mmCIF file of C-alpha atoms in Angstrom:
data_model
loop_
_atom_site.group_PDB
_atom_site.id
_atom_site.type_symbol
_atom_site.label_atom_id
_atom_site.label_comp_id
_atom_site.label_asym_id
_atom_site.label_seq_id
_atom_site.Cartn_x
_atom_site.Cartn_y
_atom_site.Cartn_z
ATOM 1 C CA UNK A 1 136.038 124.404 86.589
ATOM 2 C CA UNK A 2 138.710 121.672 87.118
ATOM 3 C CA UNK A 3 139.883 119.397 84.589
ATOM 4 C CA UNK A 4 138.994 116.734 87.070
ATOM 5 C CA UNK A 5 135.428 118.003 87.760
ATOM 6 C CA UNK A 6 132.958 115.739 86.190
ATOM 7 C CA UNK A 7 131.045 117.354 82.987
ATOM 8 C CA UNK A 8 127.658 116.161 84.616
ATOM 9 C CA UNK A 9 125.321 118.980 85.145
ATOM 10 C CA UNK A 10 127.956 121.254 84.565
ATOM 11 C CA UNK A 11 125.512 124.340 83.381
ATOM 12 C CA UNK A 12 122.446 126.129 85.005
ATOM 13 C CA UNK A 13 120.451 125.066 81.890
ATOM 14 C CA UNK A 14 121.450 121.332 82.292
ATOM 15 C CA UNK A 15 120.516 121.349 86.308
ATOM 16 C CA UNK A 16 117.110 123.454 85.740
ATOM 17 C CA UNK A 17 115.872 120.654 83.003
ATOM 18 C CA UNK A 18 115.762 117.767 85.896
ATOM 19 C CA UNK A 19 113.517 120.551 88.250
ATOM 20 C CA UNK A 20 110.113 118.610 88.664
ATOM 21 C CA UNK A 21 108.235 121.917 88.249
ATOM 22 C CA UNK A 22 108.546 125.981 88.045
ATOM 23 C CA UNK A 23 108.203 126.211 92.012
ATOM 24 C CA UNK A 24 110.716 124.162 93.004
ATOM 25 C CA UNK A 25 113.184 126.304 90.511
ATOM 26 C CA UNK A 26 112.548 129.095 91.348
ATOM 27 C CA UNK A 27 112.924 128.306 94.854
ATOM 28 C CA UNK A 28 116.486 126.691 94.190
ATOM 29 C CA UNK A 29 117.400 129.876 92.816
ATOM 30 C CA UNK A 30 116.739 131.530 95.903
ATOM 31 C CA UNK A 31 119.055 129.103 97.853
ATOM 32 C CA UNK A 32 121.845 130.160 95.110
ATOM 33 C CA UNK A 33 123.940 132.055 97.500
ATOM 34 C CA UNK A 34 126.767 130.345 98.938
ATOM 35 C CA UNK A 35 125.619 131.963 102.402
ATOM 36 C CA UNK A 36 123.273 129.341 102.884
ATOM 37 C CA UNK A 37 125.368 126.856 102.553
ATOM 38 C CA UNK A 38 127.639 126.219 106.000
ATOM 39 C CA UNK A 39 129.650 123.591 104.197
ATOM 40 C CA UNK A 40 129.567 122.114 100.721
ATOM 41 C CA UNK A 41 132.455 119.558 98.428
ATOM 42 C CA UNK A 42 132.694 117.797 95.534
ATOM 43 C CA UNK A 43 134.774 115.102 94.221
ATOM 44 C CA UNK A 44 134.335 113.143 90.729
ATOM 45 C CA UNK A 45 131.960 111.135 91.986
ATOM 46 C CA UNK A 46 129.851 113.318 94.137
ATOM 47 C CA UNK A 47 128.573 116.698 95.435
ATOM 48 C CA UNK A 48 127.557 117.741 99.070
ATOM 49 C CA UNK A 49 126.333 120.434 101.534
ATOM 50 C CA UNK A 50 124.441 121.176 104.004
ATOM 51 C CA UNK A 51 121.930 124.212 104.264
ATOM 52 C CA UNK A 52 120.427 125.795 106.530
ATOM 53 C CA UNK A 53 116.839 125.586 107.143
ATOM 54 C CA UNK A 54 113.896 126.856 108.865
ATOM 55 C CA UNK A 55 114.867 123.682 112.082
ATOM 56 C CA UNK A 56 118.039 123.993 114.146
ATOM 57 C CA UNK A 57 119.835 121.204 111.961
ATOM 58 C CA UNK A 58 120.949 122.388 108.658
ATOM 59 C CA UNK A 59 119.682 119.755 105.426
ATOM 60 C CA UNK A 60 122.368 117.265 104.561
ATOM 61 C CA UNK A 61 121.948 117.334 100.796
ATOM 62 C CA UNK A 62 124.069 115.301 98.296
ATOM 63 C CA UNK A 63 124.124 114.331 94.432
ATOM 64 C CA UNK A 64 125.853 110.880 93.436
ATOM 65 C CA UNK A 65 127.022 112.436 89.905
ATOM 66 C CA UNK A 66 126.895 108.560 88.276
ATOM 67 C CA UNK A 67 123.059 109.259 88.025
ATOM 68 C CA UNK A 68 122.678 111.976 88.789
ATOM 69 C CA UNK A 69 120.712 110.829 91.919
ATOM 70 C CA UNK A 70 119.600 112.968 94.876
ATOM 71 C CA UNK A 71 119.210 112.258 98.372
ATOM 72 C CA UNK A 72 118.508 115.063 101.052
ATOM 73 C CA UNK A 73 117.400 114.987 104.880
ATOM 74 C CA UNK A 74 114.797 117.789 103.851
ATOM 75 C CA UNK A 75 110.640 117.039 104.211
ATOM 76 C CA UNK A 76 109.933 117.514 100.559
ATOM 77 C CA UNK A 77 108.188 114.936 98.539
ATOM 78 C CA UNK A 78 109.283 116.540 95.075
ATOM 79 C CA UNK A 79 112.474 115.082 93.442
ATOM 80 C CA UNK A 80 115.023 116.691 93.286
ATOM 81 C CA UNK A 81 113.794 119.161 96.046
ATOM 82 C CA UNK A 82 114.653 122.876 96.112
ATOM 83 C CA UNK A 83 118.419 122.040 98.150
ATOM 84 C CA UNK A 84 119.490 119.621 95.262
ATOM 85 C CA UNK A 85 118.673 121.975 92.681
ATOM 86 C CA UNK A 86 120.838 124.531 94.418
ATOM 87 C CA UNK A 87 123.550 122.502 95.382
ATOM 88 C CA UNK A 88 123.765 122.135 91.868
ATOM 89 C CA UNK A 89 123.158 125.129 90.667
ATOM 90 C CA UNK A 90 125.977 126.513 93.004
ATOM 91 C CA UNK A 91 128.653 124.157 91.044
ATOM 92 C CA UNK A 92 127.729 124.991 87.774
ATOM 93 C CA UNK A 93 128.631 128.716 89.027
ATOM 94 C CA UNK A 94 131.902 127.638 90.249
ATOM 95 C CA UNK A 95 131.085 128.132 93.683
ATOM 96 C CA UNK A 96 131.508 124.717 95.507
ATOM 97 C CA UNK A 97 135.326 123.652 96.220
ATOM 98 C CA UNK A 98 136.428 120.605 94.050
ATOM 99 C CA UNK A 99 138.668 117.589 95.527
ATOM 100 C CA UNK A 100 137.456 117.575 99.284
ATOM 101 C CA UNK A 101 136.617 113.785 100.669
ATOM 102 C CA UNK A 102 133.126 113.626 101.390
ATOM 103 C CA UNK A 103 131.716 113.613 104.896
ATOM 104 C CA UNK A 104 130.761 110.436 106.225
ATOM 105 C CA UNK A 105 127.174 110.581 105.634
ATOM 106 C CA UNK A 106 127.802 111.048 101.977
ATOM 107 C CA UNK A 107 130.280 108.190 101.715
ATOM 108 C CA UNK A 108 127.728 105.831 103.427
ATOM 109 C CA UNK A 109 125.287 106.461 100.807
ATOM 110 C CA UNK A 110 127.317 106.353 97.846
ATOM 111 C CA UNK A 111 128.613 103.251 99.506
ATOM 112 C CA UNK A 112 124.912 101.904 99.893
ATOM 113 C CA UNK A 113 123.815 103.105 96.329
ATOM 114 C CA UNK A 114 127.495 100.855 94.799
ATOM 115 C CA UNK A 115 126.622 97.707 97.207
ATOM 116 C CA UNK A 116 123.159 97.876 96.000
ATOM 117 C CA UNK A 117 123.997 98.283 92.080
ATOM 118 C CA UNK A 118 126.390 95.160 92.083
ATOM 119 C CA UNK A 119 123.699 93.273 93.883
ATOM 120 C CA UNK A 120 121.481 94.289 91.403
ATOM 121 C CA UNK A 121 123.961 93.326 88.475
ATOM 122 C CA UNK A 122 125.176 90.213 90.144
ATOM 123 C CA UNK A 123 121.154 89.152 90.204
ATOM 124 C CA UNK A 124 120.860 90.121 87.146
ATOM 125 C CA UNK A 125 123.885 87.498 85.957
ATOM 126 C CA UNK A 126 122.810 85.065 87.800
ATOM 127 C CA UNK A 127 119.715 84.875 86.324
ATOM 128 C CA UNK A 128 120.770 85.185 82.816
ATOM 129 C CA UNK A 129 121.784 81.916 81.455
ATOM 130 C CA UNK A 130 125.399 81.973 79.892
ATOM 131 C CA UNK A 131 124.183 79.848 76.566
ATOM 132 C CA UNK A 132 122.446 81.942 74.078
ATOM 133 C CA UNK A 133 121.075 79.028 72.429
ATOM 134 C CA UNK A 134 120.077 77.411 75.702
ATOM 135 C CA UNK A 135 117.930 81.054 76.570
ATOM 136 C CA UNK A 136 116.613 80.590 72.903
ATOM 137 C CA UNK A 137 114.620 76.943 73.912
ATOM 138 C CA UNK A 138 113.367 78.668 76.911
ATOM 139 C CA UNK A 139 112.166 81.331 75.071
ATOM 140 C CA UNK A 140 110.232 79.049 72.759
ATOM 141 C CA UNK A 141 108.905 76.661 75.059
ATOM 142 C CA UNK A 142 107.719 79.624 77.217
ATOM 143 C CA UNK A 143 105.561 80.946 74.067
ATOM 144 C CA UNK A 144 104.488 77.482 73.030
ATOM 145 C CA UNK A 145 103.434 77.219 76.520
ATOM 146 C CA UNK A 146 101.658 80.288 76.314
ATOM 147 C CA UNK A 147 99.919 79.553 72.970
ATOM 148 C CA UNK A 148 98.148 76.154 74.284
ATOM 149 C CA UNK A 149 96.823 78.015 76.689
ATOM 150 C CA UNK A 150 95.779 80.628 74.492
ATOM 151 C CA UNK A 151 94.259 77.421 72.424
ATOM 152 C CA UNK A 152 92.726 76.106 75.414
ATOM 153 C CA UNK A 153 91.017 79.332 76.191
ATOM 154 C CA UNK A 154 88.992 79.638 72.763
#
C-alpha cells in the first residue's frame, strides 16, 4: 500500500474483527474477487464500490475510514453487511486503486456524516457552559435538588 493510504483496517484480521457474525464473513469472503466489483476507489478519507448483485443495479457500498462507518444500498439488516466486509477485505489485499475522487454518492454522505458531526459538536458547546466553576454550582444545586426530594420521599 501507499504511503498516503490510511492505516485503518489495513489487514484481513483487523476487517474480519468488526464482522457481526461467522455468516456474514464468510460470505464477504466470497465477494473477495475483484470481479464482482464493476468499480471501486479510495482516498484517505474513504473507500467505495459498487457490486453486483442478484437485482439489475449493482450495491453502492462505501466505508467513511474516520469511523470506520458503513453505509450500503444493499437489504441487509446486519452491520457491516457482507459488501462492506469485502470492500474491505479487497483493500487490505491491495486490490482497490488509491487516490481516485469519490463518486458523488459517496461525497454526499461523507458530506452529510461531517455536517452532522459539527452540528453535533457545536450542540454539544453550546450547551457546555464556558466557566468551570459556574458548571460546578449547577452541579451542586442539581444534587441538592435531588436530595430534598429524596428527603421528601422517606
Amino acid at each position: 500500500m501507499g504511503k498516503l493510504v490510511s492505516r485503518v483496517l489495513a489487514t484481513e484480521a483487523e476487517v474480519l474483527a468488526l464482522s457481526p457474525d461467522a455468516a456474514s464473513s464468510k460470505a464477504a469472503k466470497g465477494l473477495q474477487s475483484i470481479g464482482k466489483w464493476p468499480s471501486t476507489g479510495s482516498n484517505e478519507a474513504a473507500v467505495w464500490g459498487e457490486c453486483q448483485g442478484s437485482g439489475s443495479k449493482p450495491y453502492q457500498t462505501q466505508v467513511d475510514l474516520s469511523g470506520p462507518a458503513f453505509k450500503c444500498s444493499c437489504p441487509s439488516r446486519k452491520f457491516p453487511c457482507k459488501h462492506g466486509l469485502a470492500l474491505m477485505l479487497l483493500r487490505a489485499g491491495g486490490q482497490v486503486s488509491e487516490g481516485g475522487e469519490p463518486p458523488e454518492w459517496v461525497s454526499s454522505w461523507l458530506l452529510g456524516r461531517q455536517d452532522k458531526a459539527e452540528k453535533k459538536e457545536a450542540k454539544a458547546a453550546a450547551a457546555a457552559p464556558a466557566d468551570p466553576e459556574a458548571a460546578a454550582r449547577q452541579q451542586a444545586r442539581r444534587e441538592d435538588k435531588r436530595w430534598d426530594k429524596v428527603a421528601a420521599g422517606m
